[in-house]
CSV table of N, CA and C in Angstrom, one decimal:
chain,number,residue,atom,x,y,z
Z,1,MET,N,-20.7,20.8,46.4
Z,1,MET,CA,-20.4,21.5,45.2
Z,1,MET,C,-21.7,21.7,44.5
Z,2,GLU,N,-21.9,22.8,43.9
Z,2,GLU,CA,-23.2,23.2,43.3
Z,2,GLU,C,-23.1,22.8,41.8
Z,3,ASN,N,-24.2,22.2,41.3
Z,3,ASN,CA,-24.2,21.7,39.9
Z,3,ASN,C,-25.0,22.7,39.1
Z,4,TYR,N,-24.3,23.5,38.3
Z,4,TYR,CA,-24.9,24.5,37.4
Z,4,TYR,C,-24.1,24.6,36.1
Z,5,GLN,N,-24.8,25.2,35.1
Z,5,GLN,CA,-24.1,25.4,33.9
Z,5,GLN,C,-23.9,26.9,33.6
Z,6,ASN,N,-22.7,27.3,33.4
Z,6,ASN,CA,-22.4,28.6,33.1
Z,6,ASN,C,-22.8,28.9,31.6
Z,7,GLN,N,-23.6,29.9,31.4
Z,7,GLN,CA,-24.1,30.3,30.0
Z,7,GLN,C,-22.9,30.8,29.1
Z,8,ASN,N,-21.9,31.3,29.7
Z,8,ASN,CA,-20.7,31.8,28.9
Z,8,ASN,C,-19.7,30.7,28.6
Z,9,ASP,N,-19.8,29.6,29.2
Z,9,ASP,CA,-18.8,28.5,29.0
Z,9,ASP,C,-18.9,28.0,27.6
Z,10,PRO,N,-17.8,27.9,26.8
Z,10,PRO,CA,-17.8,27.5,25.4
Z,10,PRO,C,-18.2,26.0,25.3
Z,11,GLN,N,-18.1,25.2,26.4
Z,11,GLN,CA,-18.4,23.8,26.4
Z,11,GLN,C,-19.9,23.6,26.6
Z,12,ASN,N,-20.6,24.6,26.9
Z,12,ASN,CA,-22.1,24.5,27.2
Z,12,ASN,C,-22.8,24.4,25.9
Z,13,PHE,N,-23.1,23.2,25.4
Z,13,PHE,CA,-23.8,23.0,24.2
Z,13,PHE,C,-25.3,23.0,24.3
Z,14,GLN,N,-25.8,23.2,25.5
Z,14,GLN,CA,-27.2,23.3,25.7
Z,14,GLN,C,-27.7,24.7,25.5
Z,15,ASN,N,-26.9,25.7,25.5
Z,15,ASN,CA,-27.2,27.0,25.1
Z,15,ASN,C,-27.2,27.1,23.6
Z,16,GLN,N,-28.3,27.4,23.0
Z,16,GLN,CA,-28.4,27.4,21.5
Z,16,GLN,C,-27.4,28.3,20.9
Z,17,ASN,N,-27.1,29.4,21.4
Z,17,ASN,CA,-26.1,30.4,20.8
Z,17,ASN,C,-24.9,30.4,21.8
Z,18,PHE,N,-24.2,29.3,21.9
Z,18,PHE,CA,-23.1,29.3,22.9
Z,18,PHE,C,-21.9,30.1,22.4
Z,19,ASN,N,-21.1,30.6,23.3
Z,19,ASN,CA,-20.0,31.4,23.0
Z,19,ASN,C,-18.8,30.5,22.6
Z,20,ASN,N,-18.2,30.8,21.4
Z,20,ASN,CA,-17.1,29.9,21.0
Z,20,ASN,C,-15.8,30.2,21.5
Z,21,GLY,N,-15.7,31.1,22.5
Z,21,GLY,CA,-14.5,31.4,23.2
Z,21,GLY,C,-13.8,32.8,22.9
Z,22,ASN,N,-14.2,33.3,21.7
Z,22,ASN,CA,-13.6,34.6,21.3
Z,22,ASN,C,-14.6,35.7,21.3
Z,23,GLY,N,-15.7,35.5,21.9
Z,23,GLY,CA,-16.8,36.5,22.0
Z,23,GLY,C,-17.8,36.4,20.9
Z,24,ASN,N,-17.6,35.6,19.9
Z,24,ASN,CA,-18.6,35.4,18.9
Z,24,ASN,C,-19.6,34.3,19.2
Z,25,PHE,N,-20.8,34.5,18.8
Z,25,PHE,CA,-21.8,33.5,19.1
Z,25,PHE,C,-22.1,32.7,17.9
Z,26,MET,N,-22.2,31.4,18.1
Z,26,MET,CA,-22.4,30.4,17.0
Z,26,MET,C,-23.9,30.4,16.7
Z,27,PRO,N,-24.3,30.4,15.4
Z,27,PRO,CA,-25.7,30.4,15.0
Z,27,PRO,C,-26.3,29.0,15.3
Z,28,ALA,N,-27.6,29.0,15.7
Z,28,ALA,CA,-28.3,27.8,15.9
Z,28,ALA,C,-28.9,27.2,14.6
Z,29,ASN,N,-29.3,26.0,14.7
Z,29,ASN,CA,-30.0,25.4,13.6
Z,29,ASN,C,-31.5,25.7,13.7
Z,30,LEU,N,-32.2,25.9,12.5
Z,30,LEU,CA,-33.6,26.1,12.5
Z,30,LEU,C,-34.3,24.8,13.1
Z,31,PRO,N,-35.3,25.0,13.9
Z,31,PRO,CA,-35.8,23.8,14.6
Z,31,PRO,C,-36.5,22.7,13.7
Z,32,ASN,N,-37.0,23.1,12.6
Z,32,ASN,CA,-37.7,22.1,11.8
Z,32,ASN,C,-37.1,21.8,10.4
Z,33,ALA,N,-35.9,22.3,10.2
Z,33,ALA,CA,-35.2,22.2,8.9
Z,33,ALA,C,-35.0,20.7,8.5
Z,34,THR,N,-34.5,19.9,9.4
Z,34,THR,CA,-34.3,18.5,9.1
Z,34,THR,C,-35.6,17.8,8.9
Z,35,ALA,N,-36.6,18.1,9.7
Z,35,ALA,CA,-37.9,17.4,9.5
Z,35,ALA,C,-38.5,17.8,8.2
Z,36,VAL,N,-38.4,19.1,7.7
Z,36,VAL,CA,-38.9,19.5,6.4
Z,36,VAL,C,-38.1,18.7,5.3
Z,37,LEU,N,-36.8,18.5,5.5
Z,37,LEU,CA,-36.1,17.8,4.5
Z,37,LEU,C,-36.6,16.3,4.4
Z,38,ILE,N,-36.7,15.7,5.5
Z,38,ILE,CA,-37.2,14.3,5.5
Z,38,ILE,C,-38.6,14.2,4.9
Z,39,LEU,N,-39.5,15.1,5.3
Z,39,LEU,CA,-40.9,15.1,4.8
Z,39,LEU,C,-40.9,15.4,3.3
Z,40,GLY,N,-40.0,16.2,2.8
Z,40,GLY,CA,-39.9,16.5,1.4
Z,40,GLY,C,-39.5,15.3,0.6
Z,41,ILE,N,-38.5,14.5,1.2
Z,41,ILE,CA,-38.1,13.3,0.5
Z,41,ILE,C,-39.3,12.3,0.6
Z,42,LEU,N,-39.9,12.2,1.7
Z,42,LEU,CA,-41.1,11.2,1.8
Z,42,LEU,C,-42.2,11.6,0.9
Z,43,SER,N,-42.4,12.9,0.6
Z,43,SER,CA,-43.5,13.3,-0.3
Z,43,SER,C,-43.2,12.8,-1.7
Z,44,ILE,N,-42.0,12.8,-2.1
Z,44,ILE,CA,-41.6,12.3,-3.5
Z,44,ILE,C,-41.8,10.8,-3.5
Z,45,ILE,N,-41.3,10.1,-2.5
Z,45,ILE,CA,-41.5,8.7,-2.5
Z,45,ILE,C,-42.9,8.3,-2.3
Z,46,GLY,N,-43.7,9.0,-1.5
Z,46,GLY,CA,-45.1,8.7,-1.3
Z,46,GLY,C,-46.0,8.9,-2.5
Z,47,CYS,N,-45.5,9.6,-3.5
Z,47,CYS,CA,-46.4,9.8,-4.7
Z,47,CYS,C,-46.5,8.5,-5.4
Z,48,CYS,N,-45.6,7.6,-5.2
Z,48,CYS,CA,-45.7,6.3,-5.9
Z,48,CYS,C,-46.7,5.4,-5.2
Z,49,PHE,N,-47.2,5.7,-4.0
Z,49,PHE,CA,-48.1,4.9,-3.3
Z,49,PHE,C,-49.4,5.6,-3.2
Z,50,TYR,N,-50.2,5.6,-4.3
Z,50,TYR,CA,-51.5,6.2,-4.4
Z,50,TYR,C,-51.6,7.6,-3.9
Z,51,GLY,N,-50.5,8.4,-4.1
Z,51,GLY,CA,-50.5,9.8,-3.8
Z,51,GLY,C,-50.5,10.2,-2.4
Z,52,ILE,N,-50.1,9.3,-1.5
Z,52,ILE,CA,-50.1,9.6,-0.1
Z,52,ILE,C,-49.0,10.7,0.2
Z,53,GLY,N,-48.1,10.9,-0.7
Z,53,GLY,CA,-47.0,11.9,-0.5
Z,53,GLY,C,-47.5,13.3,-0.3
Z,54,ILE,N,-48.7,13.6,-0.8
Z,54,ILE,CA,-49.3,14.9,-0.6
Z,54,ILE,C,-49.4,15.3,0.8
Z,55,ILE,N,-49.7,14.4,1.7
Z,55,ILE,CA,-49.8,14.6,3.1
Z,55,ILE,C,-48.5,15.1,3.7
Z,56,PHE,N,-47.4,14.4,3.3
Z,56,PHE,CA,-46.1,14.7,3.8
Z,56,PHE,C,-45.7,16.1,3.2
Z,57,ALA,N,-46.0,16.4,2.0
Z,57,ALA,CA,-45.7,17.7,1.3
Z,57,ALA,C,-46.3,18.8,2.0
Z,58,ILE,N,-47.6,18.7,2.4
Z,58,ILE,CA,-48.3,19.8,3.0
Z,58,ILE,C,-47.7,20.0,4.4
Z,59,ILE,N,-47.5,19.0,5.1
Z,59,ILE,CA,-46.9,19.2,6.5
Z,59,ILE,C,-45.5,19.8,6.3
Z,60,ALA,N,-44.7,19.4,5.4
Z,60,ALA,CA,-43.4,20.0,5.1
Z,60,ALA,C,-43.5,21.5,4.8
Z,61,LEU,N,-44.5,21.9,4.0
Z,61,LEU,CA,-44.6,23.3,3.6
Z,61,LEU,C,-45.1,24.1,4.8
Z,62,VAL,N,-45.9,23.6,5.7
Z,62,VAL,CA,-46.4,24.3,6.8
Z,62,VAL,C,-45.2,24.6,7.8
Z,63,LEU,N,-44.4,23.5,8.0
Z,63,LEU,CA,-43.2,23.6,8.9
Z,63,LEU,C,-42.2,24.6,8.3
Z,64,ALA,N,-42.1,24.5,7.0
Z,64,ALA,CA,-41.1,25.4,6.3
Z,64,ALA,C,-41.5,26.8,6.4
Z,65,SER,N,-42.8,27.1,6.3
Z,65,SER,CA,-43.2,28.5,6.4
Z,65,SER,C,-42.9,29.1,7.8
Z,66,LYS,N,-43.1,28.2,8.8
Z,66,LYS,CA,-42.8,28.7,10.2
Z,66,LYS,C,-41.4,29.0,10.4
Z,67,ASP,N,-40.5,28.1,9.9
Z,67,ASP,CA,-39.1,28.3,10.0
Z,67,ASP,C,-38.6,29.4,9.1
Z,68,THR,N,-39.2,29.7,8.0
Z,68,THR,CA,-38.8,30.8,7.1
Z,68,THR,C,-39.1,32.1,7.9
Z,69,LYS,N,-40.2,32.2,8.6
Z,69,LYS,CA,-40.5,33.4,9.3
Z,69,LYS,C,-39.5,33.6,10.4
Z,70,LEU,N,-39.0,32.5,11.1
Z,70,LEU,CA,-38.0,32.6,12.1
Z,70,LEU,C,-36.7,33.1,11.5
Z,71,TYR,N,-36.3,32.6,10.3
Z,71,TYR,CA,-35.1,32.9,9.7
Z,71,TYR,C,-35.1,34.4,9.2
Z,72,LYS,N,-36.2,34.8,8.6
Z,72,LYS,CA,-36.3,36.2,8.1
Z,72,LYS,C,-36.3,37.2,9.2
Z,73,ALA,N,-36.8,36.8,10.4
Z,73,ALA,CA,-36.8,37.7,11.6
Z,73,ALA,C,-35.3,38.0,12.0
Z,74,ASN,N,-34.5,37.0,12.0
Z,74,ASN,CA,-33.1,37.1,12.4
Z,74,ASN,C,-32.2,36.2,11.6
Z,75,PRO,N,-31.8,36.5,10.4
Z,75,PRO,CA,-31.0,35.6,9.6
Z,75,PRO,C,-29.6,35.2,10.2
Z,76,ASN,N,-29.0,36.1,11.0
Z,76,ASN,CA,-27.7,35.8,11.6
Z,76,ASN,C,-27.8,34.7,12.7
Z,77,ALA,N,-29.0,34.5,13.2
Z,77,ALA,CA,-29.1,33.5,14.3
Z,77,ALA,C,-29.2,32.1,13.9
Z,78,TYR,N,-29.4,31.8,12.6
Z,78,TYR,CA,-29.6,30.4,12.1
Z,78,TYR,C,-28.6,30.1,11.0
Z,79,SER,N,-28.2,28.8,11.0
Z,79,SER,CA,-27.2,28.4,10.0
Z,79,SER,C,-27.6,27.5,8.9
Z,80,ASN,N,-28.8,26.8,9.1
Z,80,ASN,CA,-29.1,25.7,8.1
Z,80,ASN,C,-30.3,26.1,7.3
Z,81,TYR,N,-30.4,27.3,6.8
Z,81,TYR,CA,-31.5,27.7,5.9
Z,81,TYR,C,-31.4,26.9,4.6
Z,82,SER,N,-30.3,26.5,4.1
Z,82,SER,CA,-30.2,25.8,2.9
Z,82,SER,C,-30.9,24.4,3.0
Z,83,THR,N,-30.8,23.8,4.2
Z,83,THR,CA,-31.5,22.5,4.4
Z,83,THR,C,-33.0,22.7,4.3
Z,84,LEU,N,-33.5,23.8,4.9
Z,84,LEU,CA,-34.9,24.1,4.9
Z,84,LEU,C,-35.3,24.4,3.5
Z,85,ASN,N,-34.6,25.1,2.8
Z,85,ASN,CA,-34.9,25.5,1.4
Z,85,ASN,C,-34.9,24.2,0.5
Z,86,THR,N,-34.0,23.3,0.7
Z,86,THR,CA,-34.0,22.1,-0.1
Z,86,THR,C,-35.2,21.2,0.2
Z,87,GLY,N,-35.6,21.1,1.5
Z,87,GLY,CA,-36.8,20.4,1.9
Z,87,GLY,C,-38.1,21.0,1.3
Z,88,LYS,N,-38.1,22.3,1.3
Z,88,LYS,CA,-39.3,23.0,0.7
Z,88,LYS,C,-39.4,22.7,-0.8
Z,89,ILE,N,-38.2,22.7,-1.5
Z,89,ILE,CA,-38.2,22.4,-2.9
Z,89,ILE,C,-38.7,21.0,-3.2
Z,90,LEU,N,-38.2,20.1,-2.4
Z,90,LEU,CA,-38.6,18.7,-2.5
Z,90,LEU,C,-40.1,18.5,-2.2
Z,91,ALA,N,-40.6,19.2,-1.3
Z,91,ALA,CA,-42.1,19.2,-1.0
Z,91,ALA,C,-42.9,19.7,-2.2
Z,92,ILE,N,-42.4,20.8,-2.8
Z,92,ILE,CA,-43.1,21.3,-4.0
Z,92,ILE,C,-43.0,20.3,-5.1
Z,93,ILE,N,-41.9,19.6,-5.3
Z,93,ILE,CA,-41.8,18.6,-6.3
Z,93,ILE,C,-42.7,17.5,-6.0
Z,94,GLY,N,-42.9,17.1,-4.8
Z,94,GLY,CA,-43.9,16.1,-4.4
Z,94,GLY,C,-45.3,16.5,-4.7
Z,95,ILE,N,-45.6,17.7,-4.5
Z,95,ILE,CA,-47.0,18.2,-4.9
Z,95,ILE,C,-47.2,18.2,-6.4
Z,96,VAL,N,-46.1,18.6,-7.2
Z,96,VAL,CA,-46.2,18.5,-8.6
Z,96,VAL,C,-46.4,17.0,-9.1
Z,97,LEU,N,-45.7,16.1,-8.5
Z,97,LEU,CA,-45.8,14.7,-8.9
Z,97,LEU,C,-47.2,14.2,-8.5
Z,98,PHE,N,-47.8,14.7,-7.4
Z,98,PHE,CA,-49.1,14.3,-7.0
Z,98,PHE,C,-50.1,14.8,-8.1
Z,99,VAL,N,-50.0,16.0,-8.5
Z,99,VAL,CA,-50.9,16.6,-9.5
Z,99,VAL,C,-50.8,15.8,-10.8
Z,100,LEU,N,-49.5,15.4,-11.2
Z,100,LEU,CA,-49.3,14.6,-12.4
Z,100,LEU,C,-50.0,13.2,-12.3
Z,101,PHE,N,-49.9,12.7,-11.1
Z,101,PHE,CA,-50.5,11.4,-10.8
Z,101,PHE,C,-52.0,11.5,-11.0
Z,102,ILE,N,-52.6,12.5,-10.4
Z,102,ILE,CA,-54.1,12.7,-10.6
Z,102,ILE,C,-54.5,12.9,-12.0
Z,103,VAL,N,-53.7,13.7,-12.8
Z,103,VAL,CA,-54.0,13.8,-14.2
Z,103,VAL,C,-53.9,12.5,-14.9
Z,104,PHE,N,-52.8,11.7,-14.6
Z,104,PHE,CA,-52.7,10.4,-15.2
Z,104,PHE,C,-53.9,9.5,-14.9
Z,105,VAL,N,-54.3,9.5,-13.7
Z,105,VAL,CA,-55.5,8.7,-13.3
Z,105,VAL,C,-56.7,9.1,-14.1
Z,106,LEU,N,-56.9,10.4,-14.2
Z,106,LEU,CA,-58.1,10.9,-14.9
Z,106,LEU,C,-58.0,10.6,-16.4
Z,107,VAL,N,-56.9,10.7,-17.0
Z,107,VAL,CA,-56.7,10.4,-18.4
Z,107,VAL,C,-56.9,8.9,-18.6
Z,108,MET,N,-56.3,8.1,-17.8
Z,108,MET,CA,-56.5,6.6,-17.9
Z,108,MET,C,-58.0,6.2,-17.7
Z,109,GLY,N,-58.6,6.9,-16.8
Z,109,GLY,CA,-60.1,6.6,-16.5
Z,109,GLY,C,-60.9,7.0,-17.7
Z,110,SER,N,-60.6,8.1,-18.4
Z,110,SER,CA,-61.3,8.4,-19.6
Z,110,SER,C,-61.0,7.5,-20.8
Z,111,ILE,N,-59.8,7.0,-20.8
Z,111,ILE,CA,-59.5,6.1,-22.0
Z,111,ILE,C,-60.1,4.7,-21.8
Z,112,VAL,N,-59.9,4.1,-20.6
Z,112,VAL,CA,-60.3,2.7,-20.5
Z,112,VAL,C,-61.6,2.6,-19.7
Z,113,GLY,N,-62.1,3.6,-19.1
Z,113,GLY,CA,-63.3,3.6,-18.3
Z,113,GLY,C,-63.0,3.3,-16.8
Z,114,TRP,N,-63.9,3.8,-16.0
Z,114,TRP,CA,-63.7,3.7,-14.5
Z,114,TRP,C,-63.9,2.3,-14.0
Z,115,ASP,N,-64.7,1.5,-14.7
Z,115,ASP,CA,-65.0,0.1,-14.3
Z,115,ASP,C,-63.7,-0.8,-14.5
Z,116,ALA,N,-62.9,-0.4,-15.4
Z,116,ALA,CA,-61.7,-1.2,-15.7
Z,116,ALA,C,-60.6,-1.1,-14.7
Z,117,PHE,N,-60.7,-0.1,-13.8
Z,117,PHE,CA,-59.7,0.1,-12.7
Z,117,PHE,C,-59.8,-1.1,-11.7
Z,118,THR,N,-61.0,-1.6,-11.6
Z,118,THR,CA,-61.2,-2.7,-10.6
Z,118,THR,C,-61.1,-4.1,-11.2
Z,119,ASN,N,-61.1,-4.2,-12.5
Z,119,ASN,CA,-61.0,-5.5,-13.2
Z,119,ASN,C,-59.8,-5.5,-14.1
Z,120,GLU,N,-58.8,-6.3,-13.7
Z,120,GLU,CA,-57.6,-6.4,-14.4
Z,120,GLU,C,-57.8,-6.9,-15.9
Z,121,GLU,N,-58.6,-7.9,-16.0
Z,121,GLU,CA,-58.8,-8.5,-17.4
Z,121,GLU,C,-59.5,-7.5,-18.3
Z,122,LEU,N,-60.5,-6.7,-17.8
Z,122,LEU,CA,-61.2,-5.7,-18.6
Z,122,LEU,C,-60.2,-4.6,-18.9
Z,123,MET,N,-59.3,-4.3,-18.0
Z,123,MET,CA,-58.3,-3.2,-18.3
Z,123,MET,C,-57.4,-3.7,-19.4
Z,124,ARG,N,-57.0,-4.9,-19.4
Z,124,ARG,CA,-56.1,-5.4,-20.4
Z,124,ARG,C,-56.8,-5.4,-21.8
Z,125,GLU,N,-58.0,-5.8,-21.8
Z,125,GLU,CA,-58.8,-5.8,-23.1
Z,125,GLU,C,-58.9,-4.4,-23.7
Z,126,ARG,N,-59.3,-3.4,-22.8
Z,126,ARG,CA,-59.5,-2.1,-23.3
Z,126,ARG,C,-58.2,-1.4,-23.7
Z,127,MET,N,-57.1,-1.7,-23.0
Z,127,MET,CA,-55.8,-1.2,-23.4
Z,127,MET,C,-55.4,-1.7,-24.8
Z,128,GLU,N,-55.7,-3.0,-25.0
Z,128,GLU,CA,-55.4,-3.6,-26.3
Z,128,GLU,C,-56.2,-3.0,-27.4
Z,129,GLU,N,-57.5,-2.7,-27.1
Z,129,GLU,CA,-58.4,-2.1,-28.1
Z,129,GLU,C,-57.9,-0.7,-28.4
Z,130,TRP,N,-57.5,0.0,-27.4
Z,130,TRP,CA,-57.0,1.4,-27.5
Z,130,TRP,C,-55.7,1.5,-28.4
Z,131,SER,N,-54.8,0.5,-28.1
Z,131,SER,CA,-53.6,0.5,-28.9
Z,131,SER,C,-53.8,0.1,-30.3
Z,132,ARG,N,-54.8,-0.8,-30.6
Z,132,ARG,CA,-55.1,-1.2,-32.0
Z,132,ARG,C,-55.7,0.0,-32.7
Z,133,GLN,N,-56.5,0.9,-32.1
Z,133,GLN,CA,-57.1,2.0,-32.7
Z,133,GLN,C,-56.0,3.0,-33.2
Z,134,TYR,N,-55.0,3.2,-32.4
Z,134,TYR,CA,-54.0,4.2,-32.7
Z,134,TYR,C,-52.7,3.7,-33.3
Z,135,GLN,N,-52.7,2.5,-34.0
Z,135,GLN,CA,-51.6,2.0,-34.6
Z,135,GLN,C,-51.5,2.4,-36.1
């Protein structure tokens, strides 16, 4: 007996656009949509860890742009564009949080001085001085 897969068989899940039995083809998932969503979530979480989330956000946006081109070329062939769009939005939020983190570091550096970032006791003294000035 020959072992082969019929491309028109509705049970053939290895064909990305398999026939559902009534002549209609089922749309496939975008190849990187889930990865973009996960990277978007990691970009937001990673902003809490010295801004490492920017790496995840950039990778997510690159993958999202590739999948967006695929989707725009043939929108009827893909079904999970909303997942891709959500991941892209989360990656953009991750970039915004990274920019806010950088602004916060620059403002704190100008208020307490750059040498206070490495010395906890000096940081505490300068923050107390700063709070006394503006009371």
